[in-house]
Short mmCIF file of C-alpha atoms and ligand atoms in Angstrom, two decimals:
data_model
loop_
_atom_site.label_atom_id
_atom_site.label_comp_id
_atom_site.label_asym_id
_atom_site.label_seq_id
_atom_site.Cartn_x
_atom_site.Cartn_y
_atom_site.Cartn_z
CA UNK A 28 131.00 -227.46 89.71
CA UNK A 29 133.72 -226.76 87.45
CA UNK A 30 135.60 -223.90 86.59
CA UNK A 31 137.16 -222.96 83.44
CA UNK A 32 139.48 -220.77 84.99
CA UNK A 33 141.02 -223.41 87.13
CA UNK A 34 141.88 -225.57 84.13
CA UNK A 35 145.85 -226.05 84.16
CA UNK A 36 146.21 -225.90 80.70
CA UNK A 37 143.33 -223.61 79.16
CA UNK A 38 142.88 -225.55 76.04
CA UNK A 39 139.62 -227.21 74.74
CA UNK A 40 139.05 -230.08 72.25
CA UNK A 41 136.09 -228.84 70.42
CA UNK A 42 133.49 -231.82 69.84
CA UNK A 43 133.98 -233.16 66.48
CA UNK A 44 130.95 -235.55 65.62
CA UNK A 45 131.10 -237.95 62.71
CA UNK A 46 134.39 -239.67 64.04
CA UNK A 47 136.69 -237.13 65.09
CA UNK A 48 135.97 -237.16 68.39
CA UNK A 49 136.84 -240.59 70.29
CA UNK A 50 136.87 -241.23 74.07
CA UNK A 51 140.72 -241.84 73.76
CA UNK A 52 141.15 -238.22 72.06
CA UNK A 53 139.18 -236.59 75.15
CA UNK A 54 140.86 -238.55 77.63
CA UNK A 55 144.62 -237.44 76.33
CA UNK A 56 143.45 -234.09 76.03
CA UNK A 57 141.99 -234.07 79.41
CA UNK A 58 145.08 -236.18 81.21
CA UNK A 59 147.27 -233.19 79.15
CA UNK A 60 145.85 -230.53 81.71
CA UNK A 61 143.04 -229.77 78.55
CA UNK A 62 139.27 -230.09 78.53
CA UNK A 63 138.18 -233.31 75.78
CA UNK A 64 135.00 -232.80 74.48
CA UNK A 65 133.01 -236.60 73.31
CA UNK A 66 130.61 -235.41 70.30
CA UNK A 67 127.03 -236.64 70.99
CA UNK A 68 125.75 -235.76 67.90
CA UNK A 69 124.99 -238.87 65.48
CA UNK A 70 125.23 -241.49 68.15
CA UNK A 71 122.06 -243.02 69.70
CA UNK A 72 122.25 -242.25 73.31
CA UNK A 73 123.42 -245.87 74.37
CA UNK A 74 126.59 -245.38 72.48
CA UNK A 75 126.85 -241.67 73.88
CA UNK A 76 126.69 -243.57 77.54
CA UNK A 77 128.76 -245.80 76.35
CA UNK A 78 131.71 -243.78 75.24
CA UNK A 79 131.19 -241.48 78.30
CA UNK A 80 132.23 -244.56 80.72
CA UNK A 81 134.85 -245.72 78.05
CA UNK A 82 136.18 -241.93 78.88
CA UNK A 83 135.99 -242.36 82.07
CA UNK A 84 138.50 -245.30 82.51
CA UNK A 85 141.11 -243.84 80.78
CA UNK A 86 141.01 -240.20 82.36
CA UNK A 87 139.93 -239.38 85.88
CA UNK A 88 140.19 -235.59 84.86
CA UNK A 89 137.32 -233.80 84.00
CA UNK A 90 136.10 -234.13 80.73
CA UNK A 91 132.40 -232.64 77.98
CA UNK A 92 129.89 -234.16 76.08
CA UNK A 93 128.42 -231.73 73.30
CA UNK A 94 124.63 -232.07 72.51
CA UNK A 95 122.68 -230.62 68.92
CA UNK A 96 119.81 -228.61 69.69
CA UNK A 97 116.50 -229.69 68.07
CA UNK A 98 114.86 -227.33 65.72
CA UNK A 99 111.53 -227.13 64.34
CA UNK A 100 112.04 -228.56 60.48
CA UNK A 101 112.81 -225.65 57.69
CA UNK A 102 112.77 -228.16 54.79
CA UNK A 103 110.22 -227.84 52.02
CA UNK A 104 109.44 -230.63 50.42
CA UNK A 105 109.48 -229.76 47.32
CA UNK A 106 112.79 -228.53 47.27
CA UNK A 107 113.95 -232.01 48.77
CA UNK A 108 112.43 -233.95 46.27
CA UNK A 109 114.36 -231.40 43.48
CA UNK A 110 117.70 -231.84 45.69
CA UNK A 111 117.18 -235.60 45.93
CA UNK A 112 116.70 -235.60 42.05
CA UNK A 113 119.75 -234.03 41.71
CA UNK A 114 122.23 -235.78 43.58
CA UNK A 115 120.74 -239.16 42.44
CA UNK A 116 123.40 -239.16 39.44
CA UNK A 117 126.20 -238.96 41.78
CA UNK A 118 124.42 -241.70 44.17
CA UNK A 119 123.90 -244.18 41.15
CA UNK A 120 127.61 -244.07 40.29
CA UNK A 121 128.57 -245.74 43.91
CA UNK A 122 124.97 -248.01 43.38
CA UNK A 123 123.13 -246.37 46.17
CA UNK A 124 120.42 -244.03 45.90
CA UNK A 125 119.23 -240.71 47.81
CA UNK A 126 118.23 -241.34 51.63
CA UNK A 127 114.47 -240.91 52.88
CA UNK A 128 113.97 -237.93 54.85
CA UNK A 129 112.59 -238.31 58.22
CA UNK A 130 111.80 -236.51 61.75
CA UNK A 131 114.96 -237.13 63.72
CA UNK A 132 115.78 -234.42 66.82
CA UNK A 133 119.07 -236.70 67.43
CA UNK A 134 117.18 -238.54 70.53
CA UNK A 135 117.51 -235.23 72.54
CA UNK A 136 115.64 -236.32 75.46
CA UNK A 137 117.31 -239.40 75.72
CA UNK A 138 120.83 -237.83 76.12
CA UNK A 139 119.53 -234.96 77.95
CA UNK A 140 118.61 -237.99 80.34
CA UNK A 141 122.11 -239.70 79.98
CA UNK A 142 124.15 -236.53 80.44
CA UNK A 143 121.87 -236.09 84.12
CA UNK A 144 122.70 -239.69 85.13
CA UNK A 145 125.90 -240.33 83.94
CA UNK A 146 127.12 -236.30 84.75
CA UNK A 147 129.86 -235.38 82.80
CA UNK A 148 132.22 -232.13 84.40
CA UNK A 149 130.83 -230.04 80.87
CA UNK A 150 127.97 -230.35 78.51
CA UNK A 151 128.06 -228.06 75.75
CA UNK A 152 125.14 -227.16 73.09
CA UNK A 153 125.16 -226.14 69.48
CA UNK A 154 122.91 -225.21 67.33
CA UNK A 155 120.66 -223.67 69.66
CA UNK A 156 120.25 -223.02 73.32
CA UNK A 157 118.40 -225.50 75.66
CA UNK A 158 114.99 -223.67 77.76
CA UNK A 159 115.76 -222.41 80.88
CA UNK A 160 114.35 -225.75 82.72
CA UNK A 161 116.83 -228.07 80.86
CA UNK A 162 119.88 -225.61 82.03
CA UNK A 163 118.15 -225.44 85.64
CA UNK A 164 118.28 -229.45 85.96
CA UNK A 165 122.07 -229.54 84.44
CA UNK A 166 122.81 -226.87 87.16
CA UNK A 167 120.91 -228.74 90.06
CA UNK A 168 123.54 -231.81 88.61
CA UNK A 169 126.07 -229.48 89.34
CA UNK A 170 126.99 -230.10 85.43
CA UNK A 171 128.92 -226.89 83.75
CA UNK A 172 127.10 -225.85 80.89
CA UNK A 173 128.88 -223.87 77.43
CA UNK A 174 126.43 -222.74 75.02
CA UNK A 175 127.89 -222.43 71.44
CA UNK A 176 126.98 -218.52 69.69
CA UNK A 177 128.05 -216.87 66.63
CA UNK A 178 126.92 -213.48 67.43
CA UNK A 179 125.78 -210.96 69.81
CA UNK A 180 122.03 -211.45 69.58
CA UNK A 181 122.45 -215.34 70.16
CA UNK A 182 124.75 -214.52 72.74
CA UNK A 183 122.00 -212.51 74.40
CA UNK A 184 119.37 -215.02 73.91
CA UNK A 185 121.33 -217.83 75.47
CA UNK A 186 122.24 -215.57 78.66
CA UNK A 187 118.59 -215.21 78.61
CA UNK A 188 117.73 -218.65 79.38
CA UNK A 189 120.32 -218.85 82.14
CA UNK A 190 123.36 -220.12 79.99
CA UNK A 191 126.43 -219.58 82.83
CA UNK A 192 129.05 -219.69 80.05
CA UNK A 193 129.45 -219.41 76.35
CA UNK A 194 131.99 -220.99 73.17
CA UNK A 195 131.85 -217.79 70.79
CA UNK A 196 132.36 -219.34 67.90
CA UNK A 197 134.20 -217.40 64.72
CA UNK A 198 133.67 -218.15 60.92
CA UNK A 199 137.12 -219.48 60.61
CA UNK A 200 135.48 -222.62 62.44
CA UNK A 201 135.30 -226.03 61.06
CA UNK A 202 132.58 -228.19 60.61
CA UNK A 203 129.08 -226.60 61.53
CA UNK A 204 128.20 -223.26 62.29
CA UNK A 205 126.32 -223.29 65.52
CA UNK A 206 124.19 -220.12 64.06
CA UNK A 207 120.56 -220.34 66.18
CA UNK A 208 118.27 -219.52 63.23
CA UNK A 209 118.37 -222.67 60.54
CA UNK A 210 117.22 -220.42 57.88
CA UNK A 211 120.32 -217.42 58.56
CA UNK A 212 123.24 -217.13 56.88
CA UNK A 213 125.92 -217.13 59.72
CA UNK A 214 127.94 -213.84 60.90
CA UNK A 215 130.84 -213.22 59.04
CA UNK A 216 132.29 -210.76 61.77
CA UNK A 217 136.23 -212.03 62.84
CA UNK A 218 136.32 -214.15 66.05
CA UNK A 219 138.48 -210.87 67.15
CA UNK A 220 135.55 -208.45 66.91
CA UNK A 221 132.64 -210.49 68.02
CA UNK A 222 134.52 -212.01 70.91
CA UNK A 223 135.48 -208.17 71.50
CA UNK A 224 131.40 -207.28 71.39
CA UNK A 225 130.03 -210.27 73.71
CA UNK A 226 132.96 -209.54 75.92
CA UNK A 227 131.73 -206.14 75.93
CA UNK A 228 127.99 -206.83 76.81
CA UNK A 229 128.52 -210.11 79.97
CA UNK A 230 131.29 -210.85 82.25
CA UNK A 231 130.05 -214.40 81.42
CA UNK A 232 132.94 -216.79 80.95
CA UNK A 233 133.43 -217.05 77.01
CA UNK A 234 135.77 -220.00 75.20
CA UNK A 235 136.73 -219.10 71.89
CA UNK A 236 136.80 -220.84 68.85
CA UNK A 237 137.72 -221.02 65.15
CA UNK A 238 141.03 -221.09 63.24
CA UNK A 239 143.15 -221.46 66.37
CA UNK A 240 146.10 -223.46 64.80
CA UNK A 241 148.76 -221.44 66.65
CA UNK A 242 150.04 -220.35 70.35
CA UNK A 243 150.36 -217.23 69.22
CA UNK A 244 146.51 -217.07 68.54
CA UNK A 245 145.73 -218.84 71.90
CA UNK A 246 147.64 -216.17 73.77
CA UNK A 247 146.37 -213.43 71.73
CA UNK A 248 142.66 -214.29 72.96
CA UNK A 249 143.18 -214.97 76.58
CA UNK A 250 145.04 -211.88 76.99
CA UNK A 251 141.92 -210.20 75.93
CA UNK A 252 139.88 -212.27 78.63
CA UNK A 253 138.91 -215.46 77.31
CA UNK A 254 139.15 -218.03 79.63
CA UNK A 255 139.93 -220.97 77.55
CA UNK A 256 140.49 -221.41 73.52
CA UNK A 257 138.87 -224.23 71.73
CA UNK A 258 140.09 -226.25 68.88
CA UNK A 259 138.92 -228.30 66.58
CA UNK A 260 141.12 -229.18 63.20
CA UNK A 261 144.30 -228.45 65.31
CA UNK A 262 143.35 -231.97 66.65
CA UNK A 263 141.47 -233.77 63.49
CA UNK A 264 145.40 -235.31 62.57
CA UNK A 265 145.75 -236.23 66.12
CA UNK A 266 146.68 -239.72 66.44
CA UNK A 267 143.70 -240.23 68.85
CA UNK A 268 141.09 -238.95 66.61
CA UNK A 269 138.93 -240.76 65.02
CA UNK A 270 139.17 -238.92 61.62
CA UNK A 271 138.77 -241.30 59.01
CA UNK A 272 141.91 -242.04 56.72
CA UNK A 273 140.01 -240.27 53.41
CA UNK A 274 139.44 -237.10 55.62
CA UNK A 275 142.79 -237.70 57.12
CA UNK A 276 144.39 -237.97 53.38
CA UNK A 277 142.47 -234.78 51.76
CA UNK A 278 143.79 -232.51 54.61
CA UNK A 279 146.87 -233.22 54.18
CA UNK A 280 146.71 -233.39 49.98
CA UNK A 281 147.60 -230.47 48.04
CA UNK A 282 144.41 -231.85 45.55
CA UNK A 283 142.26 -229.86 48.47
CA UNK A 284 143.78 -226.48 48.33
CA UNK A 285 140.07 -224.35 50.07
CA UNK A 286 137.63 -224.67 52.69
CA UNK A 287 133.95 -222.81 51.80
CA UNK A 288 131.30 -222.53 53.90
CA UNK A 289 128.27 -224.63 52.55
CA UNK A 290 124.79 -226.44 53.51
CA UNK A 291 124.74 -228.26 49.90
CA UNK A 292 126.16 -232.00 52.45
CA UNK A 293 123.38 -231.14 55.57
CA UNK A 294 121.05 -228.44 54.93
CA UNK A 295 123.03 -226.18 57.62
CA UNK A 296 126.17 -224.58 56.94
CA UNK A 297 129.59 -226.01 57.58
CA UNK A 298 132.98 -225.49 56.48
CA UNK A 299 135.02 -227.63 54.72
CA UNK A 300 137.38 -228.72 52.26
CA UNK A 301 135.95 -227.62 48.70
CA UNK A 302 135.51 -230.70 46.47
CA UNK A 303 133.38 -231.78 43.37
CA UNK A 304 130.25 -232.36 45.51
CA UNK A 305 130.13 -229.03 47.28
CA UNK A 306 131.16 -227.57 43.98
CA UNK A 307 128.51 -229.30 41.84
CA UNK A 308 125.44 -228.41 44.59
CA UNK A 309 126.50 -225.62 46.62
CA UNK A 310 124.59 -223.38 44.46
CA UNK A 311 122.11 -225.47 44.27
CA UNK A 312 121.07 -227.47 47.71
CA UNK A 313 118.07 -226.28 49.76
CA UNK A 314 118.35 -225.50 53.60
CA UNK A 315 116.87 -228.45 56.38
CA UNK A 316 118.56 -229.76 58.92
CA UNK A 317 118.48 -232.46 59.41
CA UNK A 318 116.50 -233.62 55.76
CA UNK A 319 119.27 -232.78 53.60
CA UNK A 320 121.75 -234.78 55.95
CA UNK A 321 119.65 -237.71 55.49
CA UNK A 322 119.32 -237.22 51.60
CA UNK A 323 123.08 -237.30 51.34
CA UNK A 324 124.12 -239.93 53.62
CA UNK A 325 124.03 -242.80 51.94
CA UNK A 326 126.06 -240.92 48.89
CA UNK A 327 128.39 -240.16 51.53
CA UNK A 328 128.99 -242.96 53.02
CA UNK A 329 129.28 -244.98 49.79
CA UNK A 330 132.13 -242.64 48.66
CA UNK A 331 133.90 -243.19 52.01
CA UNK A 332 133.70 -246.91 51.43
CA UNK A 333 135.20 -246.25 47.85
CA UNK A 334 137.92 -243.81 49.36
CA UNK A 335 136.38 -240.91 47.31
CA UNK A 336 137.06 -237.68 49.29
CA UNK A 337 135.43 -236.01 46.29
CA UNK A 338 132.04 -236.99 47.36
CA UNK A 339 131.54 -236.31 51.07
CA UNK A 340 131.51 -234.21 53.74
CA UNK A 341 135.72 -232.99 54.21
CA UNK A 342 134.89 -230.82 57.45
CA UNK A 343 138.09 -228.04 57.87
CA UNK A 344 138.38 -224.65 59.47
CA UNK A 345 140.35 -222.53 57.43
CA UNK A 346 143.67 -222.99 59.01
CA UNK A 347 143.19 -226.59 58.42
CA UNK A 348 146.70 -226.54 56.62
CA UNK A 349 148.75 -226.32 60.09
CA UNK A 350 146.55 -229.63 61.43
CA UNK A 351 149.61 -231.62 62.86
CA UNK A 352 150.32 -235.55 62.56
CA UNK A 353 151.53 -236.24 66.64
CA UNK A 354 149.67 -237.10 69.53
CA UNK A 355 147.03 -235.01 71.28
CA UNK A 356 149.56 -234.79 74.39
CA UNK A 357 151.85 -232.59 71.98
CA UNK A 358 149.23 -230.90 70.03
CA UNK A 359 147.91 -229.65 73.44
CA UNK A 360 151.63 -228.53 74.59
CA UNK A 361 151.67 -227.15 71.46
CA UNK A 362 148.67 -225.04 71.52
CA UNK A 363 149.46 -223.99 75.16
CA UNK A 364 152.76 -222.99 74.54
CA UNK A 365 154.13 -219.92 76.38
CA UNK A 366 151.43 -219.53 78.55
CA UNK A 367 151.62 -218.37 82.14
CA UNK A 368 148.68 -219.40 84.41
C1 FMN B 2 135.08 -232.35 61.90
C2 FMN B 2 134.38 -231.36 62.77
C3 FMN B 2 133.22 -231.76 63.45
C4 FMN B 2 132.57 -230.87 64.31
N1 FMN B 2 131.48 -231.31 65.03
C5 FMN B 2 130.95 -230.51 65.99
C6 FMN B 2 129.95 -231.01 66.88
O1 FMN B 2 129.56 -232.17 66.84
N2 FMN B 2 129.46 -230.15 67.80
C7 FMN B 2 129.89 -228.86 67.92
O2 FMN B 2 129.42 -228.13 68.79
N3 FMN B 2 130.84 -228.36 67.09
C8 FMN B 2 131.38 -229.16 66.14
N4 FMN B 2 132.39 -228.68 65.34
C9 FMN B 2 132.83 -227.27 65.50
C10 FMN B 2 133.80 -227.15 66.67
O3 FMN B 2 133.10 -227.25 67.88
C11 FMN B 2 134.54 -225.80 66.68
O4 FMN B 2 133.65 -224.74 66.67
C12 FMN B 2 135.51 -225.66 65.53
O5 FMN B 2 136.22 -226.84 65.33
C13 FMN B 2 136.47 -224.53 65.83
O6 FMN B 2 137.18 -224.16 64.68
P1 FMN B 2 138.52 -224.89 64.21
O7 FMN B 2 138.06 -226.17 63.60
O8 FMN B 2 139.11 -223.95 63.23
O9 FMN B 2 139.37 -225.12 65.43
C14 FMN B 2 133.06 -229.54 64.47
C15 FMN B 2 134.21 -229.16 63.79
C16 FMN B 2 134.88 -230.05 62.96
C17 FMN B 2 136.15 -229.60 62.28
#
């Protein structure tokens, strides 16, 4: 089974779904001493299999796949219908209209059943934690399992079910929250204090994430006992990634100058770069996972196409500014710099 604490380099790639993550960016990351992280989330579970063997010819190092967490629907409908309404303007102006909303629990059986066969070294969940009999099979696969948690009580809960380790997740973290409860606003508490109280309550192994940009921030938070950091926009400029050029652009273009916290693009909340959208319908947009998602997709995807960043989803932590152009091999020397193992 594997062991965080025998990785030679104690860096993660967090999973980045939409494009971010790529098989080539976990390999380098993994051949670089790291742990890569392929994002399940979005892909049918034929391309998840897919990208899992494409991983596996180019690394022979161990390697994640990260898995959503199905939740029972918090949309009402009538606030959909309102929402879709409202964003049909800025749909019509790229000729597309407001996506129909529909059950979707991102074929979680099916890539439970691909992550059993296949067996990758990690699987890691967000959103949620998996029952105690889904974290009983990955163990009997000898699979290591993270479970992602944003504070103390869903910390508790996923020990509960048998999680063996944990990502404790800050709200300097880009892209979604992992925050259990759908409906909650997520913790605001610094990755510093809550990694401080779940430290406190387990001796469970605990990766940290959000805002990590720096080695001075990696250091800082294994000194006080984490046993590996993970990052995610330290890596979205990595020339592995699979971070679209529009995303690629805004991050780097002093036109984006803020990253909010917002569930106006997917009905859950995620941080990113503030733009017209988010400003327009933050305010505004109901919660539902994964309704509102669907609502906004094809708006989304239309201003991609037209190389609008000021209509979709910019995902960015907050220390998005210090995202460097090289490859992952040097962001992950980067990251790790100074430390003794
Ligand atoms: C573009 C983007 C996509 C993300 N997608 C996922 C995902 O699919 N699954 C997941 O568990 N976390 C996802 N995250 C969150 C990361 O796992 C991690 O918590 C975050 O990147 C850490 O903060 P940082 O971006 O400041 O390093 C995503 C983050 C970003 C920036």
């Amino acid at each position: 089974m594997f062991d965080f604490r025998a990785l030679r380099v104690p860096i993660v790639q967090a999973p980045m779904a939409g494009g971010p993550s790529t098989p080539e960016l976990a390999a380098a990351v993994s051949n670089a001493g790291g742990l890569g992280f392929l994002a399940a989330g979005y892909r049918s579970a034929a391309d998840v299999a897919g990208q899992l063997h494409r991983t596996r010819l180019l690394t022979g190092q161990p390697f994640g796949v990260n898995l959503f967490v199905p939740q029972p629907s918090i949309a009402d409908p009538q606030q959909l219908a309102r929402y879709a309404d409202e964003i049909a303007p800025d749909a019509a102006r790229y000729g597309v209209e407001p996506g129909v909303t529909h059950a979707d629990d991102d074929g979680w059986n099916e890539k439970l059943g691909v992550v059993l066969d296949l067996r990758p070294a990690v699987v890691s969940f967000t959103f949620g934690t998996p029952t105690a009999a889904v974290l009983e099979a990955l163990a009997e696969a000898e699979i290591a399992v993270l479970v992602t948690v944003t504070s103390v009580g869903e910390a508790k809960a996923a020990l509960a079910a048998g999680a063996p380790a944990l990502v404790v997740q800050g709200p300097r973290a880009g892209g979604h929250r992992g925050t259990f409860d759908a409906a909650a606003t997520p913790p605001t508490a610094d990755l510093d204090t809550l990694f401080g109280s779940i430290h406190h309550y387990t001796d469970t192994p605990l990766v940290v994430a959000g805002g990590v940009m720096q080695p001075e921030s990696v250091q800082h938070l294994l000194s006080r006992g984490a046993v590996a950091v993970q990052a995610g926009t330290a890596f979205l400029l990595a020339r592995e990634a699979g971070t679209n050029p529009v995303h690629r652009a805004a991050l780097a273009s002093p036109e984006f100058s803020q990253t909010a916290v917002t569930h106006a693009f997917s009905g859950r909340p995620a941080r990113g770069l503030v733009n017209d959208f988010l400003r327009r319908h933050d305010a505004t947009a109901p919660l539902g996972y994964p309704e509102v998602n669907q609502l906004t997709t094809p708006l989304r995807a239309a201003a991609l196409a037209a190389g609008d960043a000021q209509n979709m989803a910019l995902w960015a932590g907050e220390g998005y500014r210090d995202a460097r152009q090289a490859s992952a091999l040097e962001i992950v020397r980067h990251l790790a710099k100074g430390i003794r193992r």
